[in-house]
Coordinates of C-alpha atoms and ligand atoms in Angstrom, one line a residue:
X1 CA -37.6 18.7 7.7
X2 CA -33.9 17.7 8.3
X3 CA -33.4 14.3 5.9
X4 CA -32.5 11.0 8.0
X5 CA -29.0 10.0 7.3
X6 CA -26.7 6.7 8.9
X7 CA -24.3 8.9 10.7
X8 CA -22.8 11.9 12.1
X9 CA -18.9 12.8 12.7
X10 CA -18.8 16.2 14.8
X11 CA -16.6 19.1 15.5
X12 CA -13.1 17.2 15.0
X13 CA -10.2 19.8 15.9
X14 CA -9.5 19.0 12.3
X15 CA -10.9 17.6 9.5
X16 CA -8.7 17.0 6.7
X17 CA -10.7 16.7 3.4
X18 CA -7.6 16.5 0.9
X19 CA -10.4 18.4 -1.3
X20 CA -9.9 18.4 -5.0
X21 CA -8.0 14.6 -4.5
X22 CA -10.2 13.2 -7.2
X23 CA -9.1 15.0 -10.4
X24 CA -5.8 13.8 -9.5
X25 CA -2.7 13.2 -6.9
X26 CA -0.9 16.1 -4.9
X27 CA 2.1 17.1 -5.9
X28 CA 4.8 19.4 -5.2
X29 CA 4.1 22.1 -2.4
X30 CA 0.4 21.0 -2.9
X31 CA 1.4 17.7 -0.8
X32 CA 1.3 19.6 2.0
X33 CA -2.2 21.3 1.6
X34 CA -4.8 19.2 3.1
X35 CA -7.8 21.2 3.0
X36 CA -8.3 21.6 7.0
X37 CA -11.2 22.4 8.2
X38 CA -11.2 23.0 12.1
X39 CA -14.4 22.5 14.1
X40 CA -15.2 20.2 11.6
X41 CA -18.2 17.8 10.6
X42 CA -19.0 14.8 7.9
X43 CA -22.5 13.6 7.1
X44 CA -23.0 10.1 5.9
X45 CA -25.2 7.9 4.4
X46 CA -25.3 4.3 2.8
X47 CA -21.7 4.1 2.8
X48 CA -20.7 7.7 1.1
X49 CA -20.1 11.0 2.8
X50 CA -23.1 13.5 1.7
X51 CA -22.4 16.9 3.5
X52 CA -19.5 18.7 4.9
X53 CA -19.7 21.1 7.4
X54 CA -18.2 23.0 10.4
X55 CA -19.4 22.5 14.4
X56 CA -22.8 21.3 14.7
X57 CA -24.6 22.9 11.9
X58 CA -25.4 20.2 10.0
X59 CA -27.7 18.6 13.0
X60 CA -30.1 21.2 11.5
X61 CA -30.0 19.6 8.1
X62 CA -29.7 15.8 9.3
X63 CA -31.3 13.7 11.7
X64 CA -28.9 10.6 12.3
X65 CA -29.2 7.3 13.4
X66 CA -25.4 7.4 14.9
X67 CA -23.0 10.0 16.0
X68 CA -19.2 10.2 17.1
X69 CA -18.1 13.3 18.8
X70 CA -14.7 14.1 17.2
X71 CA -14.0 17.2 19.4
X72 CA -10.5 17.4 19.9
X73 CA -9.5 15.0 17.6
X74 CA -8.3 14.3 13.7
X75 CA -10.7 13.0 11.3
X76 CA -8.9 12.3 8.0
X77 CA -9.2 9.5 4.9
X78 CA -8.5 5.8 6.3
X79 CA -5.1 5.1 5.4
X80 CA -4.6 3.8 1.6
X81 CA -1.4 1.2 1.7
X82 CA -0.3 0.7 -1.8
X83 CA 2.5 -2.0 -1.6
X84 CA 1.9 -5.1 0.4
X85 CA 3.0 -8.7 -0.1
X86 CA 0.3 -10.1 2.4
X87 CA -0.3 -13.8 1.3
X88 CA 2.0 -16.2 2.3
X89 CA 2.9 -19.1 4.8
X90 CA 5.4 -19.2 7.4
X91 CA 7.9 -15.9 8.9
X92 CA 11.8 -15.7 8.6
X93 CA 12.3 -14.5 11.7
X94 CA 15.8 -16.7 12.4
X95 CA 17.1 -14.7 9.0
X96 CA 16.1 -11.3 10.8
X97 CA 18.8 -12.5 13.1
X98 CA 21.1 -13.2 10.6
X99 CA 20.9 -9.9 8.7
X100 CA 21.2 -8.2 12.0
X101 CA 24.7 -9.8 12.1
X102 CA 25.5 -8.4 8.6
X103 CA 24.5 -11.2 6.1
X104 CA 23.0 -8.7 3.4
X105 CA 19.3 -9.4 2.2
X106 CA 20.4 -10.4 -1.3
X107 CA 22.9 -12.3 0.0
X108 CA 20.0 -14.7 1.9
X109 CA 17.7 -14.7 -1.5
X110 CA 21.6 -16.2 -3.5
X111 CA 21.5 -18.7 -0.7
X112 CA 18.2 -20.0 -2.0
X113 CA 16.4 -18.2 1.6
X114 CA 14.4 -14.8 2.0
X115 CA 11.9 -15.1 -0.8
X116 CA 12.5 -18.9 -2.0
X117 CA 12.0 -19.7 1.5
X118 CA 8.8 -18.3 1.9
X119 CA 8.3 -19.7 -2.0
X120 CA 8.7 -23.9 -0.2
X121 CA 6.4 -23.2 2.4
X122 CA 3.3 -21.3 0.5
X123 CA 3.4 -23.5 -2.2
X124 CA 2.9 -26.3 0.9
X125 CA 0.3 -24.4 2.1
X126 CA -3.8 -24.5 1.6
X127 CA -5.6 -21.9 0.4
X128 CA -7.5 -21.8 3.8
X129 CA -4.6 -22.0 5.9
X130 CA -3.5 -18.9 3.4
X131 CA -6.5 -17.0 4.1
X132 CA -6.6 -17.2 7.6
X133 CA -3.4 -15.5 7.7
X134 CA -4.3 -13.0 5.5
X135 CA -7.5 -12.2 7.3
X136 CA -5.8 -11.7 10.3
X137 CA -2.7 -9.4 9.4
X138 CA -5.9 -7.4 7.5
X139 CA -7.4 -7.6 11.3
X140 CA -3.7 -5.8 12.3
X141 CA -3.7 -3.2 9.1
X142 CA -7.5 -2.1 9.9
X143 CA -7.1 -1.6 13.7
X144 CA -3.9 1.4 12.6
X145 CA -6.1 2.8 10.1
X146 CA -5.3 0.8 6.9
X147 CA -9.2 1.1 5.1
X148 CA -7.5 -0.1 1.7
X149 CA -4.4 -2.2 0.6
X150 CA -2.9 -3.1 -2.5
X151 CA -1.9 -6.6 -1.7
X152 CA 0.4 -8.8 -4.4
X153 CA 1.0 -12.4 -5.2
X154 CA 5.0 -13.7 -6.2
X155 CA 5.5 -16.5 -2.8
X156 CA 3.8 -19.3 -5.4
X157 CA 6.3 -18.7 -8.5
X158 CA 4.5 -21.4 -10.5
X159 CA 1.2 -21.4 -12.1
X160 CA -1.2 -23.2 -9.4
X161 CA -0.1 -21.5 -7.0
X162 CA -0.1 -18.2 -7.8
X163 CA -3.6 -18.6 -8.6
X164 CA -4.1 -19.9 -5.4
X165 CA -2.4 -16.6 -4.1
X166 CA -4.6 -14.6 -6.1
X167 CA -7.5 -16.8 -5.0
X168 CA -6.9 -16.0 -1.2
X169 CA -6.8 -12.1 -2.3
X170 CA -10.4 -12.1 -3.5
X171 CA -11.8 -13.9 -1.0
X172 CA -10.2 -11.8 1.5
X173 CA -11.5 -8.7 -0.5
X174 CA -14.9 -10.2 -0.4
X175 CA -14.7 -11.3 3.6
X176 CA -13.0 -8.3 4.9
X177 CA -14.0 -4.7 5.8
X178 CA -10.6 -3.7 4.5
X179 CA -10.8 -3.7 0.4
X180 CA -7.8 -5.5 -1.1
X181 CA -6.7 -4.5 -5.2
X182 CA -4.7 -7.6 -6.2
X183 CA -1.3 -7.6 -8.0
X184 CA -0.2 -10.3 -9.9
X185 CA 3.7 -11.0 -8.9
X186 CA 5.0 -13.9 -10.5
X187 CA 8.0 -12.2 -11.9
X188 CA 9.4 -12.2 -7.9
X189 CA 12.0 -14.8 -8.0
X190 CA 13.4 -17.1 -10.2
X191 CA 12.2 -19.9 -8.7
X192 CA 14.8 -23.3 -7.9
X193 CA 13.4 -25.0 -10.9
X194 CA 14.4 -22.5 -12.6
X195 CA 17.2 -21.8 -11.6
X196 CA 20.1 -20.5 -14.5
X197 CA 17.1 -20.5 -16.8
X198 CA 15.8 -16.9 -16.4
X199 CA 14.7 -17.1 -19.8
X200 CA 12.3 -19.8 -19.8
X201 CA 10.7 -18.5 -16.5
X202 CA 10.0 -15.3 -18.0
X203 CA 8.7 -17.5 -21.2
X204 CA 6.5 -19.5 -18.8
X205 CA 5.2 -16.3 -17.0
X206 CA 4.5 -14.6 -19.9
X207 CA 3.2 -17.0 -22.1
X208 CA 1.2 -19.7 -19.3
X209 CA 0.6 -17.5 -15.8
X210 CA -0.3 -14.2 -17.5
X211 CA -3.3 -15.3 -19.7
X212 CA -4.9 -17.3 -17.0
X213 CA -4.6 -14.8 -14.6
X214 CA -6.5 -12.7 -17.3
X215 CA -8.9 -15.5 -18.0
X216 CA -10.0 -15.6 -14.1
X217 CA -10.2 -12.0 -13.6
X218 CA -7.7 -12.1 -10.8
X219 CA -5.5 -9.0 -11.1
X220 CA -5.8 -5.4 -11.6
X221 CA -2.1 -4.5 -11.5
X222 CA 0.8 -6.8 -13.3
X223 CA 4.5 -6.1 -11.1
X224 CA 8.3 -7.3 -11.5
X225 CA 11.0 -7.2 -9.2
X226 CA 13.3 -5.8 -11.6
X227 CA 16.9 -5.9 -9.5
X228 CA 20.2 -7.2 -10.0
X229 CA 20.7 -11.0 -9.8
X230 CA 16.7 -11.4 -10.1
X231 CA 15.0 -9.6 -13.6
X232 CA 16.7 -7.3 -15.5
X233 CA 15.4 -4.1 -17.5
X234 CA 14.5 -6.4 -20.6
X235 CA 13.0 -9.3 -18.9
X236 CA 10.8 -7.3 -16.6
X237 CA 9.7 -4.9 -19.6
X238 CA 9.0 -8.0 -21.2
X239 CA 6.5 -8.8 -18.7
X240 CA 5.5 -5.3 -18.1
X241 CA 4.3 -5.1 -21.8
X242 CA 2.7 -8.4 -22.0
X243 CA 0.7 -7.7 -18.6
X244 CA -0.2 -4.4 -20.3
X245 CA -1.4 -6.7 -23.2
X246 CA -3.8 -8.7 -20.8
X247 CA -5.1 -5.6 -19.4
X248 CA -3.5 -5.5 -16.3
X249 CA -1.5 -1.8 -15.6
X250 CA 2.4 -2.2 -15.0
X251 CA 3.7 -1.6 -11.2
X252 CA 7.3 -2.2 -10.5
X253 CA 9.8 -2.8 -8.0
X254 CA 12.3 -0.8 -9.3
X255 CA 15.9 0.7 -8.0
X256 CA 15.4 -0.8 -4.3
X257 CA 18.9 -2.1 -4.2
X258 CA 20.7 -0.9 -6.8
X259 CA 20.9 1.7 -9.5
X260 CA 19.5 -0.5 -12.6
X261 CA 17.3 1.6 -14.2
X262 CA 13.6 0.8 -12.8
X263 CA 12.6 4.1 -12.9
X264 CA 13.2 4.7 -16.6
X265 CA 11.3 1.5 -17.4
X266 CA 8.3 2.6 -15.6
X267 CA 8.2 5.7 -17.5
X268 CA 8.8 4.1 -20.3
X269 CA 6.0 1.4 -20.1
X270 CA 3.3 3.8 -18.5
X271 CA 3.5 2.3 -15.3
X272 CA 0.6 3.7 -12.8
X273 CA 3.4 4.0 -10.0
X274 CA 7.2 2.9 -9.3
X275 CA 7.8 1.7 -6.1
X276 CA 11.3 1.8 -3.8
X277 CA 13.3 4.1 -6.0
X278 CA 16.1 3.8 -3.2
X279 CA 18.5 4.1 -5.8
X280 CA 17.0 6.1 -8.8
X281 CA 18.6 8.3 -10.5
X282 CA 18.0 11.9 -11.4
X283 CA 16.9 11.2 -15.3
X284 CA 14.7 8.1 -13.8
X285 CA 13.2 11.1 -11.5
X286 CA 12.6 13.1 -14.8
X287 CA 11.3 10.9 -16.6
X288 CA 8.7 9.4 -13.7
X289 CA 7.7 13.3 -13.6
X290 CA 7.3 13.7 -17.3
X291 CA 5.3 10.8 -17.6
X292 CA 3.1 11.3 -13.9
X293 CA 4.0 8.0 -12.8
X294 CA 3.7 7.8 -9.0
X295 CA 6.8 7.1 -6.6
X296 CA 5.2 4.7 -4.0
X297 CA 7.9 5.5 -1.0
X298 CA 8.7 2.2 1.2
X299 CA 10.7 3.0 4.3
X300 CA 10.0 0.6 6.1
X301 CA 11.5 -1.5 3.6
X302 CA 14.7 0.4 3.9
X303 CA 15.2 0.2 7.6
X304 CA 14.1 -4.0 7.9
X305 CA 16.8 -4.0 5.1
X306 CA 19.1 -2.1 7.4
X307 CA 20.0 -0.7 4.2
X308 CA 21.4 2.2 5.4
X309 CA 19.8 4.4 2.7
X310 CA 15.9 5.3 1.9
X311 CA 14.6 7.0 -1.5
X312 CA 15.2 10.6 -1.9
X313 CA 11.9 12.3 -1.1
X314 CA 12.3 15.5 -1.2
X315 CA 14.1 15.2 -4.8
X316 CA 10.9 13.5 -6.1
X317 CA 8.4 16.2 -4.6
X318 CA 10.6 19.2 -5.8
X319 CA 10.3 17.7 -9.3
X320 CA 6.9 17.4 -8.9
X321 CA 6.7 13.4 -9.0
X322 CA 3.4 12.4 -7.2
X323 CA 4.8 10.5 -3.9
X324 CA 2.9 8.1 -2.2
X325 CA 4.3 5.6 0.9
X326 CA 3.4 2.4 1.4
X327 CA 4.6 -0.5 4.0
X328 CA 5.7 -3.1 1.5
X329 CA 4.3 -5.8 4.2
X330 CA 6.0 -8.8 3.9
X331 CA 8.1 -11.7 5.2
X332 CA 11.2 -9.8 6.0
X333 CA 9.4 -6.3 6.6
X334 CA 6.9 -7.1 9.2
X335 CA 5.4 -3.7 8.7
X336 CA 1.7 -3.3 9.2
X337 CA 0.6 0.1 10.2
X338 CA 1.0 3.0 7.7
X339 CA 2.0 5.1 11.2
X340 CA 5.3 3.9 11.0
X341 CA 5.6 4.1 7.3
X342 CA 5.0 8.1 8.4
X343 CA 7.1 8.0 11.3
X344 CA 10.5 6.9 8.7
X345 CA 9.6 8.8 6.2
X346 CA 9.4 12.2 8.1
X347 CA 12.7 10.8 10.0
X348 CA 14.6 9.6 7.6
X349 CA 13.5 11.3 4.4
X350 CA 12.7 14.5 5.4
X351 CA 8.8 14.6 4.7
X352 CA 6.4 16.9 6.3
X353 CA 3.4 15.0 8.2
X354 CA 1.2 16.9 5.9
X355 CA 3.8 15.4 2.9
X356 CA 2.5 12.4 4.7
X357 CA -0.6 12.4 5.3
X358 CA -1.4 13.2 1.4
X359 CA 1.1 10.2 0.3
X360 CA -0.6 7.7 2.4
X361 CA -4.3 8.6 1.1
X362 CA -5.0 10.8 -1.8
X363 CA -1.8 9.8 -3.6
X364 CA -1.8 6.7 -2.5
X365 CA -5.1 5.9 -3.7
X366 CA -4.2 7.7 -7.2
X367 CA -1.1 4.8 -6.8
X368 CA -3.9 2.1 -7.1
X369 CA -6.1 3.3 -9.8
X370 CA -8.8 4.2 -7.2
X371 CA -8.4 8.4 -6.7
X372 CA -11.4 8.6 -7.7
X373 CA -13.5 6.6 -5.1
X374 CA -11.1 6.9 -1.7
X375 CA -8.3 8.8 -0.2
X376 CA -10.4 12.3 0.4
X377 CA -13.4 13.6 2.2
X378 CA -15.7 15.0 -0.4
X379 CA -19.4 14.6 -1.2
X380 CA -19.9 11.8 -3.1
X381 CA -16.9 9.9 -1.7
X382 CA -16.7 6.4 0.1
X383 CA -17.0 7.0 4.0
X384 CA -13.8 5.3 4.6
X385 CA -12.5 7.1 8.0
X386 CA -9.7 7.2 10.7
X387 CA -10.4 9.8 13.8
X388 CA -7.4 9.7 15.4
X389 CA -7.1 10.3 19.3
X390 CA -4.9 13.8 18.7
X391 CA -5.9 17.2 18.0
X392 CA -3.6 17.5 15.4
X393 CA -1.8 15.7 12.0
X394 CA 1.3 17.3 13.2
X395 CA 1.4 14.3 16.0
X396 CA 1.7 11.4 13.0
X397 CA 5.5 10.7 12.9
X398 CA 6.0 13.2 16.1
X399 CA 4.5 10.4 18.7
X400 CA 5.7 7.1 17.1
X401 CA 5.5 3.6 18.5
X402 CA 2.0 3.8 19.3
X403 CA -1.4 3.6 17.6
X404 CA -3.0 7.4 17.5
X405 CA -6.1 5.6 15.5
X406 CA -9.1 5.9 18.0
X407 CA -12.1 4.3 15.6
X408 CA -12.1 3.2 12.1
X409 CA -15.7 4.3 10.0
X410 CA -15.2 1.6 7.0
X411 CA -18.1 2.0 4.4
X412 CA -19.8 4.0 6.8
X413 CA -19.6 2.1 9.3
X414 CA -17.7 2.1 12.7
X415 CA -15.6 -1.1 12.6
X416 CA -12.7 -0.4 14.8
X417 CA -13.1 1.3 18.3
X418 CA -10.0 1.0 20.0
X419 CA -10.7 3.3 22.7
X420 CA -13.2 1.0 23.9
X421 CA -10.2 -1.5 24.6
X422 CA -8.8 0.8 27.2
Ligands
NIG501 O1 9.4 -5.3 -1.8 N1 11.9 -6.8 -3.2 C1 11.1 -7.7 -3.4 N2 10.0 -8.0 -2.6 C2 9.8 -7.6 -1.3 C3 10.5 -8.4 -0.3 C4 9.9 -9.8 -0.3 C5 10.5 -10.7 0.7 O2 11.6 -10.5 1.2 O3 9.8 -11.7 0.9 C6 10.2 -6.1 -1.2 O4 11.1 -5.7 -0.6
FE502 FE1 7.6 -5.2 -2.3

C-alpha cells in the first residue's frame, strides 16, 4: 500500500541535493559538487522531505495530495541569505545620486547621512509602520527564492529602539513564510549623541543594550561594524566578547572598506562567520580557515558602493575558508534577490555557479547556525524549495536581470507561483 504523503516534486532536469550539507559547510573544490541528480524527484510530508528519488518511481511508494511537474527544470534548496539589514524607515535614494557623482559612502556617514540618516527616521518610526515594511521587502526576497534570511538591527542605536528593531524581527519571523534569525546590531554607528564619545557608547552597548537584549530573548547572533572612523579592533572585540558572554555568537562586519584587521578578530573571538572581507588580508584568510569561520561574500555591497573592488573569492576557497554570499539588504544596497548576489559574484569574483549555488544555501545556512535544518535536500530536512524555470544551475549568474524562480515550496508548501503571473 503506497503511504499518503502532502506532496510530490517530479522528474526536475536536476535536482541538486547538496547531500552530506548537514555535517558541515562545503569547502574548497567540494563547493562545486552539488549532488545532482537528473530526472529527479522529492517526497514530502508535514513540512520535511521524506524520500528522494529519480523519474516517477516514487508514485509507486506515495500517494500525494499535490504534485508539481519539474520536468525540465532546476529544483534546489530555497535560497539562505545571511546578511540583511531589513528593518528600517525611510530610503536614501537622493545620496545614491550623490555617490554616483563621487561623494564616497564613508564620506556621507562623516557628514552625519547614510546610516545616521536612516538612524533619525527609524527611531521616528512605529513599530507597525516598521513591520509593514519589513513584511513586504520579505514579500520581494520570497518571490526570487529567499526561504531564510538573517536579518540585523543597528538603524535604532539607542536602547528602545533597538528593541523595537528586534521586536519587528520576531514578529515578522512569526507572520511570514520566510523564517528571519535576528542579529543584534547596535555597535553600527556611533550615534549623534554620541558623537566623540566612542567609549561611552561602547560602555552603554555593552553594559545597558546587551543584557536586555538577552533578557527578552531577541537575538541569536551579536555583530559590529568594525571599520575605520566607526569601531575599531578593540571596541568591537569588546562587544564581540561580551555578546559571547550573553549567549549570543559573534558576526562581524569586518575589512569592507579598509584593511583593519576584521578578519583576525573573528578568528580570534570564534566568530560563526565574517562578512565583506573586501579588504582582508592573507593571514586574516589563514586564520578564518584555521579556525572554520565562514566568509559571508557581499557583492552587491561592493558594486552599490561603487567601490571598485569585491572580496577575493577564489583566495578564500583555495584556502579552504567556507564561502557563503549574501545581499547585505539595506538602505544604500537595495539588494533583494540572492540572483544577483550570484550574478556579481560569478562576474566579478570569479565564482562558479555551482561555487554559488552551495554559498547561497548549504554554506549559507552553516553561516547562520542552521546547517543542520535548511540549505540541502535530504531526508529528514525542511522542504524549503526553489524550482527554477531553467534546465540547468549553469543559467544562475549566466541569464541575469531577471527572476529564473518559477514557484517557491516553503515548509512544504507552495507559496510562490510566479508562473501563474504570466
Ligand atoms: O553592511 N557597513 C555597514 N552596514 C551596511 C550598510 C548600512 C547602510 O548603509 O545603511 C553594510 O554595508
Ligand atoms: Fe551589512
Amino acid at each position: 500500500m503506497p503511504s499518503r504523503i502532502d506532496l510530490l516534486i517530479e522528474n526536475a532536469a536536476e535536482l541538486l541535493t547538496l547531500r552530506g550539507g548537514s555535517l558541515g559547510p562545503f569547502v574548497g573544490r567540494r563547493m562545486g559538487e552539488l549532488g545532482v541528480i537528473h530526472k529527479g524527484s522529492l517526497a514530502i510530508h508535514e513540512g520535511r522531505i521524506v524520500a528522494i528519488g529519480t523519474g516517477r518511481r516514487l508514485r509507486k511508494k506515495f500517494e500525494s495530495e499535490r504534485g508539481i511537474d519539474a520536468t525540465g527544470k532546476v529544483v534546489m534548496p530555497g535560497f539562505i541569505d545571511p546578511h540583511t539589514h531589513i528593518v528600517f524607515a525611510g530610503y536614501r535614494e537622493e545620496e545614491f545620486e550623490m555617490r554616483i557623482k563621487g561623494v564616497p559612502y564613508m564620506e556621507l556617514l562623516r557628514r552625519g547621512g547614510g546610516i545616521l540618516k536612516t538612524v533619525k527616521e527609524t527611531r521616528r518610526a512605529t513599530e507597525s509602520h516598521l513591520l509593514k515594511n519589513t513584511m513586504k521587502t520579505l514579500d520581494i526576497m520570497l518571490k526570487h527564492g529567499t526561504t531564510t534570511a538573517e536579518a540585523k538591527s543597528g538603524y535604532g542605536l539607542k536602547i528602545e529602539d533597538e528593541i523595537k528593531c528586534l521586536r519587528v524581527l520576531r514578529k515578522a519571523d512569526d507572520e511570514h513564510q520566510v523564517d528571519v534569525t535576528p542579529t543584534f546590531l547596535g555597535a553600527h554607528a556611533v550615534p549623534r549623541e554620541f558623537e566623540g564619545c566612542v567609549g561611552e557608547y561602547v560602555d552603554t552597548v555593552v553594559e545597558e543594550m546587551l543584557p536586555k537584549v538577552k533578557e527578552l530573548n531577541l537575538a541569536k547572533f551579536c555583530d559590529v561594524f568594525c571599520e575605520k572612523g566607526v569601531f575599531n579592533i578593540d571596541q568591537s572585540r569588546r562587544i564581540l566578547l561580551a555578546g559571547s558572554e550573553h549567549g549570543l555568537t559573534p558576526k562581524i562586519h569586518a575589512d569592507e572598506m579598509t584593511p583593519l584587521g576584521g578578519a583576525e578578530l573573528a578568528a580570534e573571538v570564534r566568530a560563526i562567520s565574517a562578512d565583506h572581507l573586501v579588504f582582508a588580508s592573507e593571514k586574516g584568510i589563514k586564520e578564518l580557515a584555521m579556525a572554520s569561520v565562514c566568509a559571508v561574500l557581499l557583492p552587491c555591497a561592493s558594486f552599490a558602493q561603487m567601490l571598485g573592488k569585491y572580496a577575493d573569492a577564489r583566495g578564500l576557497i583555495k584556502r579552504n575558508v567556507p564561502v557563503a554570499l549574501g545581499t547585505d539588504y539595506n538602505p544604500s544596497c537595495q539588494a533583494v534577490s540572492q540572483q544577483l548576489s550570484i550574478a556579481l559574484a560569478c562576474h566579478e569574483m570569479r565564482m562558479t555557479p555551482s561555487e554559488c549555488v552551495a554559498a547561497s544555501t548549504i554554506n549559507a545556512a552553516h553561516a547562520i547556525g542552521l546547517g543542520q535544518e535548511i540549505g540541502s535536500l535530504e531526508i529528514g530536512k525542511k522542504a524549503d524549495i526553489a524550482i527554477l524555470g531553467v534546465p540547468s544551475h549553469r543559467f544562475l549568474g549566466y541569464r541575469f536581470g531577471v527572476n529564473l524562480v518559477e514557484k517557491v515550496v516553503k515548509n512544504g508548501k507552495l507559496v510562490v507561483d510566479n508562473s501563474a503571473d504570466s
